[in-house]
XYZ file of C-alpha atoms in Angstrom:
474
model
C -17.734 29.827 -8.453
C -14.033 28.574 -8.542
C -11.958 30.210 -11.566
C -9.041 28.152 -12.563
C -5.720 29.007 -13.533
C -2.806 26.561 -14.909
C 0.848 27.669 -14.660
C 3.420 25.668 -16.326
C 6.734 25.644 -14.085
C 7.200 23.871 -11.081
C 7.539 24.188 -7.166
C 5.453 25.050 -3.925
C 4.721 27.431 -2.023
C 4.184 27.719 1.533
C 4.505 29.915 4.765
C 5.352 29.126 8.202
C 6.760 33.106 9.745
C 6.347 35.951 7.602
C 9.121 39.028 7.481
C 6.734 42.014 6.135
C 8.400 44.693 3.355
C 6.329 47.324 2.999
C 2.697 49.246 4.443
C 0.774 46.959 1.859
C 1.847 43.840 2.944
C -0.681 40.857 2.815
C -0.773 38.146 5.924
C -1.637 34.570 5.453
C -4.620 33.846 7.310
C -3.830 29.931 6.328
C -0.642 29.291 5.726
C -0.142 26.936 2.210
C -0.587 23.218 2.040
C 0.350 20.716 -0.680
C -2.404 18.715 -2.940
C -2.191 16.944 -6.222
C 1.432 16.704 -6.115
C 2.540 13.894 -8.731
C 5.840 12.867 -10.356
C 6.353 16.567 -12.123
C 3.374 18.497 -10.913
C 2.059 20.163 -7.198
C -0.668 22.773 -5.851
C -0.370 24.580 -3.378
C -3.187 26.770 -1.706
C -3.093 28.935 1.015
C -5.348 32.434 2.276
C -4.722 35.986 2.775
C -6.474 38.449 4.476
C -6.181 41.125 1.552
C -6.500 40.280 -1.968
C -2.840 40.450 -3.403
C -1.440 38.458 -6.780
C 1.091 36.727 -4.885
C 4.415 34.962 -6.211
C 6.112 31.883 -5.848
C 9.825 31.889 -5.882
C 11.441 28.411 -5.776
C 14.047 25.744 -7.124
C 16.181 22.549 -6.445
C 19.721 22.366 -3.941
C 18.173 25.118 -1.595
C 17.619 28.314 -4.119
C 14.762 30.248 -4.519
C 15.571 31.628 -8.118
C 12.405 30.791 -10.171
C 9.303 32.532 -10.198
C 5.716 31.903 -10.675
C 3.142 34.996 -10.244
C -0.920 34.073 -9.708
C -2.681 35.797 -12.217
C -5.448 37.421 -10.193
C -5.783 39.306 -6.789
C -7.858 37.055 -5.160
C -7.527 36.327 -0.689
C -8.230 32.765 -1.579
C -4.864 31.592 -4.063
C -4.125 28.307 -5.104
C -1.243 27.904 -7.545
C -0.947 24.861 -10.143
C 2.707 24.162 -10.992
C 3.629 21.158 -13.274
C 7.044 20.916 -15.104
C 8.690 19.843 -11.817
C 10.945 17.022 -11.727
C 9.910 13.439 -9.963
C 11.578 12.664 -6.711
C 13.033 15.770 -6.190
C 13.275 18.354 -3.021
C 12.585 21.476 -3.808
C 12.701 24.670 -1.580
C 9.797 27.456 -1.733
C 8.704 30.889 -0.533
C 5.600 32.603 -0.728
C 5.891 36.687 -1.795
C 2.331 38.030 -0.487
C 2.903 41.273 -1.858
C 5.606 42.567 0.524
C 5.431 40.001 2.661
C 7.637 36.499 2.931
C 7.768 33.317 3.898
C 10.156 30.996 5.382
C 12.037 28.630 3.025
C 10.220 25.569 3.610
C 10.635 22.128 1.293
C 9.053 19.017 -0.184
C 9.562 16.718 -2.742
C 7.952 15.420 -5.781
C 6.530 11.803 -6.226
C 9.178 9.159 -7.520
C 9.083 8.296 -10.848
C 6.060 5.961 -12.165
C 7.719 2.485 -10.855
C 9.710 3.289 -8.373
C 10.211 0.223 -5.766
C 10.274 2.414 -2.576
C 7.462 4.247 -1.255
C 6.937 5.715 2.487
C 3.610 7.110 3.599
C 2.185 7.870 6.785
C -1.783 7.534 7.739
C -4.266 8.475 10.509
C -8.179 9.583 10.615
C -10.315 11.087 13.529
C -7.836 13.915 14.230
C -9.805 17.211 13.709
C -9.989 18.513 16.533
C -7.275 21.092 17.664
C -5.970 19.255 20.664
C -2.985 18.533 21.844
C -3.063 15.212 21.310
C -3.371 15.822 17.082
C -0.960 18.304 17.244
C 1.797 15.472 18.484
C 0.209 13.137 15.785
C 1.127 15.472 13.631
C 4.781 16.614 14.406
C 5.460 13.064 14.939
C 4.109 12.089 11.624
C 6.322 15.309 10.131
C 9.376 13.750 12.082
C 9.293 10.598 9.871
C 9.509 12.173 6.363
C 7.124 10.486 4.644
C 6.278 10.986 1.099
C 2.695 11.436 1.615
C 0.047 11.543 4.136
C -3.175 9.698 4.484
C -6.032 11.297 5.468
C -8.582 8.886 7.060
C -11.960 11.340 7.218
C -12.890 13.161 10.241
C -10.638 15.890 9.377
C -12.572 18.969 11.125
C -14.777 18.481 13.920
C -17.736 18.788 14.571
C -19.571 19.624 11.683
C -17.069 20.187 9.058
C -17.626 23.974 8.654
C -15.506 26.067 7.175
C -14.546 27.563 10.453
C -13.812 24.136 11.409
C -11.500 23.289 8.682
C -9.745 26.429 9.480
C -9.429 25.281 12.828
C -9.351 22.096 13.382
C -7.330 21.381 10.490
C -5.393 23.833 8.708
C -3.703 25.220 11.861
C -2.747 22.683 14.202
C -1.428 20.804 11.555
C 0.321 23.706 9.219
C 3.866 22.511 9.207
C 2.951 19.049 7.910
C 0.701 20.165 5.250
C 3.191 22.458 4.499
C 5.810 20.014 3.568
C 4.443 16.597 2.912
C 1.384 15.927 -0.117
C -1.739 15.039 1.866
C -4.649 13.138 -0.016
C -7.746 13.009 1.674
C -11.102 10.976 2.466
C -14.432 12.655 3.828
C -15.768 11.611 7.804
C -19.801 11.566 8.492
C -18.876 14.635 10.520
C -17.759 16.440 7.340
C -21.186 15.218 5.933
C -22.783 17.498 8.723
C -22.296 20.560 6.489
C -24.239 20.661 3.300
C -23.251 16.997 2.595
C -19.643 17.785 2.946
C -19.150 20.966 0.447
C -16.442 22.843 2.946
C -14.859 20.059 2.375
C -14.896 19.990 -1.449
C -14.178 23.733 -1.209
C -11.192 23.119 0.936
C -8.898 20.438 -0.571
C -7.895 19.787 -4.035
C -7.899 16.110 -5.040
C -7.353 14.036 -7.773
C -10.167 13.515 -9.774
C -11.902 10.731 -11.478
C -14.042 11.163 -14.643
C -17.187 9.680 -12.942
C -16.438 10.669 -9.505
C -14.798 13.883 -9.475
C -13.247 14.527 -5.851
C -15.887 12.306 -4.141
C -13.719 8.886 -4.545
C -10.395 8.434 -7.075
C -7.222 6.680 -7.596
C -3.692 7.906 -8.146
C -0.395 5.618 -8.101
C 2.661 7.034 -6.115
C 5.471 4.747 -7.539
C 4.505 1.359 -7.767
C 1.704 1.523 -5.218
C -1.507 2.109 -6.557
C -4.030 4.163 -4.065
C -7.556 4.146 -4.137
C -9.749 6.325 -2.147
C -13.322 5.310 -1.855
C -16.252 7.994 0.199
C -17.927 5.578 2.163
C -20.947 8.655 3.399
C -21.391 8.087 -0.560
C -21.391 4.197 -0.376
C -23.960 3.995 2.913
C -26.822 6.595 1.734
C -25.293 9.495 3.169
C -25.608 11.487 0.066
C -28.041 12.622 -2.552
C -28.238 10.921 -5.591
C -27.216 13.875 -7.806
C -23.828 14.068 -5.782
C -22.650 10.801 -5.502
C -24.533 7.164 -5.932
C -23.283 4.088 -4.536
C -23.996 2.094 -7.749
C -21.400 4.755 -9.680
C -19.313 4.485 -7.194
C -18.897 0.666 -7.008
C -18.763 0.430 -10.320
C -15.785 2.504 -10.702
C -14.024 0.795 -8.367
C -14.121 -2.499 -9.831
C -12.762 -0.645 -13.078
C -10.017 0.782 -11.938
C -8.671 -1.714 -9.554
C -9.020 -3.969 -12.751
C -7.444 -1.376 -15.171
C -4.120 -0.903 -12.523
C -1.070 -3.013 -13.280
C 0.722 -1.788 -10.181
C 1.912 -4.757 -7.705
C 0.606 -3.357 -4.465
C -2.981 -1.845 -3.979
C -3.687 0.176 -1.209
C -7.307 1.181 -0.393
C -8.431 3.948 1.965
C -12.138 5.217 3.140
C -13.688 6.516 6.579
C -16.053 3.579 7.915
C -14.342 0.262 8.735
C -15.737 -3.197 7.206
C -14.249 -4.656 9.894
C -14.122 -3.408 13.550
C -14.782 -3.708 17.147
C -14.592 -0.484 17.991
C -17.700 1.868 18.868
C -19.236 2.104 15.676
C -18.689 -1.332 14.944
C -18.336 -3.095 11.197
C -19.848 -1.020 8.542
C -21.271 -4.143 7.251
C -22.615 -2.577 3.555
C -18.999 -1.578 2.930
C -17.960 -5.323 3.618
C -20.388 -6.670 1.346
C -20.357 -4.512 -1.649
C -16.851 -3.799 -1.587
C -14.404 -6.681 0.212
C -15.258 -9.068 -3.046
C -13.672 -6.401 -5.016
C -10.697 -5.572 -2.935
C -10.738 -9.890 -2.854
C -10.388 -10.314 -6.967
C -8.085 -7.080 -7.192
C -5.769 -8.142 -4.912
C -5.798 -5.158 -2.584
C -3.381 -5.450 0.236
C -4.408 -2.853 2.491
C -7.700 -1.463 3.749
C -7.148 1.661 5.656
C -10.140 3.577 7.752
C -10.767 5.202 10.523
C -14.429 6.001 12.667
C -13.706 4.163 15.744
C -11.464 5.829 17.761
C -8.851 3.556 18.460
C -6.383 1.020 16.548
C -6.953 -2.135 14.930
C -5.570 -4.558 12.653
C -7.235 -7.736 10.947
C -6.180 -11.000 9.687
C -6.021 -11.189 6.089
C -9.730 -11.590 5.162
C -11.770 -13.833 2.778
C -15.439 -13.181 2.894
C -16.864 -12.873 6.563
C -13.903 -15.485 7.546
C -10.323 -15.297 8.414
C -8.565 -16.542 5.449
C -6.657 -20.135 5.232
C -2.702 -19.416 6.304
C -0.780 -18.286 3.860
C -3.616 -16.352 2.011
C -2.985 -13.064 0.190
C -6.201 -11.510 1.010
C -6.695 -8.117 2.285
C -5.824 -6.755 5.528
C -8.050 -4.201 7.628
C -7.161 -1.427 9.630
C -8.632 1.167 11.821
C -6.648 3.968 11.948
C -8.726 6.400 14.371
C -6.412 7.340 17.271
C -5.107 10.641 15.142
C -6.598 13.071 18.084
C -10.192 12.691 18.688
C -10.620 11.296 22.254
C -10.946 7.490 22.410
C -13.602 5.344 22.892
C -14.416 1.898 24.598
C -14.257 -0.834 22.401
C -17.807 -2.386 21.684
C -17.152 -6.096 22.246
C -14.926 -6.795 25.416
C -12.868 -9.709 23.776
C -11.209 -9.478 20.929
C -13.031 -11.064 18.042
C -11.294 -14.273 16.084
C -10.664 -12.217 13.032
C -8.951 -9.293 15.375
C -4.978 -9.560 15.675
C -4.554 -6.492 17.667
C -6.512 -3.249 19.155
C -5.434 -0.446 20.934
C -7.986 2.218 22.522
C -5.338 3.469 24.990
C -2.832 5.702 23.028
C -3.225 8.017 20.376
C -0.998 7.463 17.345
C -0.412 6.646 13.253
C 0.490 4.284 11.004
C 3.962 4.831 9.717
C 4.290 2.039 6.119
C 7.363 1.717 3.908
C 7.304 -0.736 1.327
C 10.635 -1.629 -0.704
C 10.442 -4.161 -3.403
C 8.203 -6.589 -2.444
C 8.346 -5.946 1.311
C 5.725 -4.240 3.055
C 6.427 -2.950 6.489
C 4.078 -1.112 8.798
C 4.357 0.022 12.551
C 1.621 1.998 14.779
C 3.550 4.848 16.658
C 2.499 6.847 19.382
C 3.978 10.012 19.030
C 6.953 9.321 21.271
C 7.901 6.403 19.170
C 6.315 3.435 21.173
C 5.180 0.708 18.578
C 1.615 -0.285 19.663
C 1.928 -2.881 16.722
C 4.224 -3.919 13.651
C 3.609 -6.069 10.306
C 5.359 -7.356 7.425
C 3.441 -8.126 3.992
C 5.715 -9.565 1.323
C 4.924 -11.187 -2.271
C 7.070 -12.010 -5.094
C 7.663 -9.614 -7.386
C 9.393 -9.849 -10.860
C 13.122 -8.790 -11.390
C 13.222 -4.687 -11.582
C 13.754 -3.570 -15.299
C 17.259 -2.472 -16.354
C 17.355 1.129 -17.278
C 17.829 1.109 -21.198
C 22.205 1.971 -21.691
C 22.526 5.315 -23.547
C 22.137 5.151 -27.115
C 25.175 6.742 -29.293
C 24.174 10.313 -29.599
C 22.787 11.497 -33.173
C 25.268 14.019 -35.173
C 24.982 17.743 -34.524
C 22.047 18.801 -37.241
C 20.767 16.010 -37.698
C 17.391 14.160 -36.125
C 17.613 11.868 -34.181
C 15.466 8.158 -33.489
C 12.935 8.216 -30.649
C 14.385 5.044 -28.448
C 11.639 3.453 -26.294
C 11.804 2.434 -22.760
C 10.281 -0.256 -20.602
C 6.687 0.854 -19.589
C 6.803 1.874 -15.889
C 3.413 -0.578 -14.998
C 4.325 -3.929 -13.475
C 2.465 -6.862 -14.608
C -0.270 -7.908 -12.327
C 0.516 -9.420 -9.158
C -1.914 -10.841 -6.897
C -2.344 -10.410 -2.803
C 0.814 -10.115 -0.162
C 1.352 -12.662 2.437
C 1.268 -11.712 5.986
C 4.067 -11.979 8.593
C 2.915 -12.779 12.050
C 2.442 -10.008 14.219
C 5.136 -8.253 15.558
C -2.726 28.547 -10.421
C -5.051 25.772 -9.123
C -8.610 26.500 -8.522
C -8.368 29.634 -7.124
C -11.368 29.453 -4.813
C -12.381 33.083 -5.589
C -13.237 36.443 -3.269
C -15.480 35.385 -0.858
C -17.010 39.315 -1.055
C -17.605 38.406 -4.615
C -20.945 36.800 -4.930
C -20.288 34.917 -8.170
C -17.676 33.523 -6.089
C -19.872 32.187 -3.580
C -21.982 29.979 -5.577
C -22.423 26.415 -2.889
C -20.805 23.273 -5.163
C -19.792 25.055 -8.690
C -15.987 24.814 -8.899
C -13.996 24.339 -12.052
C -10.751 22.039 -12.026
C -7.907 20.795 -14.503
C -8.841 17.308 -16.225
C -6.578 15.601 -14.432
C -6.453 11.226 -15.159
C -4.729 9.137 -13.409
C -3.838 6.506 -16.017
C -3.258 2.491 -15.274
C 0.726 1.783 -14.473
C 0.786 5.614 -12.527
C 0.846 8.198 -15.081
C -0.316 11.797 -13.947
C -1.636 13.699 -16.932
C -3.159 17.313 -16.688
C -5.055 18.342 -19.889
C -3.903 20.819 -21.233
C -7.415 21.892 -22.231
C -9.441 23.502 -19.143
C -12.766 23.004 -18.150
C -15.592 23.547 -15.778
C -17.408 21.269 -13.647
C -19.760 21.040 -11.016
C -18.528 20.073 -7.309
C -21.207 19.738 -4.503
């Protein structure tokens, strides 16, 4: 059982080298790693290896001199911070009870709107290699805002161990600094139908859904993450359903107002990889990305790179189309696999199943930009989208300011949503839920954790209810 604790103030926390105080000093056994972190809100979670309340000190332009205290001695801590200000760096240590970390930053999401976002994205990379460890540092070395998980995140069977592993450690100083959002593999679905996972992370939530698939907006780029083990059969009906599943989809890509739509889920409509073309996936869900005017498709499965044309049912579509484009994304560490059809397929601009790398996307107005990196730096493949988007709204000019002791008017502002915009055109090629004391049996309880209410609203609004509930997660 998960007990959940919200703390109004706002920063991080997060250790990379601790300097120990005193005999009773607590160790991080997993050092922290960002989730849910929105325009004025974060969580952070981390382990120790003796239950301790531990405290957060943080603040903006390098100081350290607020405090947030978890409420309960627990090993596993996860601390819920809202009040935080959008697109700002802030810097944050980690007391564990005589113990500190090193000063380590990241930065809120922009404000709702904002015309410049930079992510980074990769699946396939659980596996505490070499290989994801470069992924990894490289991916850290370009600063994005957030980071993309494609599934496949802890090899082989998803295990807790695993996630400890395969995950958490080689790739500490990213998840340290930069938000990660997250998609299950089939190789998380090895485990109980994927609970480590759902024990591990802490994800947005949708009211149908819960963790299993939802939808957040990161300035004006709406992001939708779908579980495709869900979609395929993979689980039982009482956890997830394809029917729910689909059917939220089509609402909320309908309900978002945001002019670029980014999709993301583990098995690829389209490939030509291993695994091939999840073909259920293409046919219950490409007419939806189609009439929502998704831009992007991101997966991963196959191990190795590929990129699409822009795609209109099973065909490439006419020139000059704004349908969606789909990637495979599976080079992030995992080794890499022959490609199941020896020429490239019509609908196939480019494939790669000799280096391991990411996808590196910035998109500035209505530019989208994209490049697949190795880790040192080669471009295995670039791409422009670009639509037209309407004139940016002028920030209101101050108002005069009301007379000491008296009220004074509400103003109003321009909403941050953008009106609907279809497809992009294509360039050529070129304290949280503190997860309890394991020793604790009513702790242990597989699937029952409780989480904040937290909707993401059309036009990118994070809200966190107030009000706290609990809810089942298997």
């Amino acid at each position: 059982m998960h007990r959940l604790y919200s703390l109004a103030l706002g920063a991080m926390t997060v250790a990379l080298t601790l300097t120990a105080s005193g005999a009773s000093a607590a160790k991080l056994t997993r050092e922290p790693y960002l989730q849910r972190v929105g325009p004025d809100t974060a969580t952070v979670a981390f382990r120790l290896d003796t239950a301790c309340a531990p405290t957060v000190r943080y603040g903006t332009h390098g100081s350290t001199d607020q405090t947030v205290t978890a409420p309960t001695a627990q090993t596993r801590q996860a601390l819920e911070l809202s009040g935080l200000e959008p697109g700002t760096e802030y810097t944050y240590v980690v007391d564990a009870c005589g113990s500190r970390t090193s000063p380590v930053t990241f930065s809120t999401a922009p404000v709702p709107g904002t015309r410049s976002v930079h992510f980074t994205t990769v699946g396939d990379f659980g596996s505490n290699n070499q290989d994801q460890r470069d992924v990894s540092r490289a991916m850290l070395g370009r600063k994005p805002q957030l980071f993309l998980a494609l599934g496949d995140n802890a090899y082989e069977m998803g295990t807790e161990a695993e996630f400890q592993h395969n995950l958490f450690e080689p790739m500490a100083p990213l998840l340290a600094q930069v938000p990660f959002f997250a998609v299950p593999g089939n190789h998380e679905y090895e485990t109980n139908q994927g609970q480590p996972y759902f024990d591990n992370l802490y994800l947005p939530t949708s009211q149908r859904g819960g963790e299993y698939y939802y939808s957040f907006d990161w300035g004006f780029v709406h992001f939708v993450a779908i579980d495709s083990n869900c979609a395929i059969g993979l689980s039982s009906a009482d956890r997830c359903t394809f029917e729910a599943q689909q059917q939220w989809v089509e609402e909320d890509l309908a309900a978002s107002t945001a002019p670029w739509k980014i999709v993301f889920f583990h098995h690829p409509p389209w490939s030509s990889g291993d695994h091939g073309s999840q073909l259920k996936m293409r046919r219950e869900f490409s007419p939806l990305f189609e009439k929502y005017g998704v831009d992007l498709v991101l997966t991963g499965h196959d191990h190795n790179y590929e990129r699409t044309h822009p795609m209109r049912g099973n065909e490439v579509a006419p020139s000059g189309a704004t349908d969606p484009v789909y990637l495979v994304v599976g080079s992030g560490g995992a080794k890499l696999r022959e490609l199941s059809i020896a020429s490239k397929p019509s609908w196939s601009v480019l494939r790669n199943n000799s280096d391991h790398g990411y996808l590196d996307v910035r998109v500035e107005g209505g530019t989208l930009t994209a490049q697949m990196l190795t880790p040192s730096g080669k471009v295995m493949d670039s791409f422009t989208l670009t639509k037209d988007l309407p004139p940016e709204p002028t920030p209101p000019a101050p108002g005069p300011q009301p007379t000491p002791g008296t009220p004074s008017t509400p103003g109003t502002t321009p909403s941050p949503g953008q009106p609907p915009i279809g497809g992009s055109t294509q360039s050529p090629p070129g304290v949280v839920p503190d997860l309890g004391d394991p020793n604790d049996p009513a702790d242990t309880v597989p699937g029952c954790s409780a989480t904040p209410a937290m909707t993401l609203l059309p036009a990118g609004m994070w809200v966190l209810a107030s009000a706290l509930h609990r809810r089942r997660r298997r």
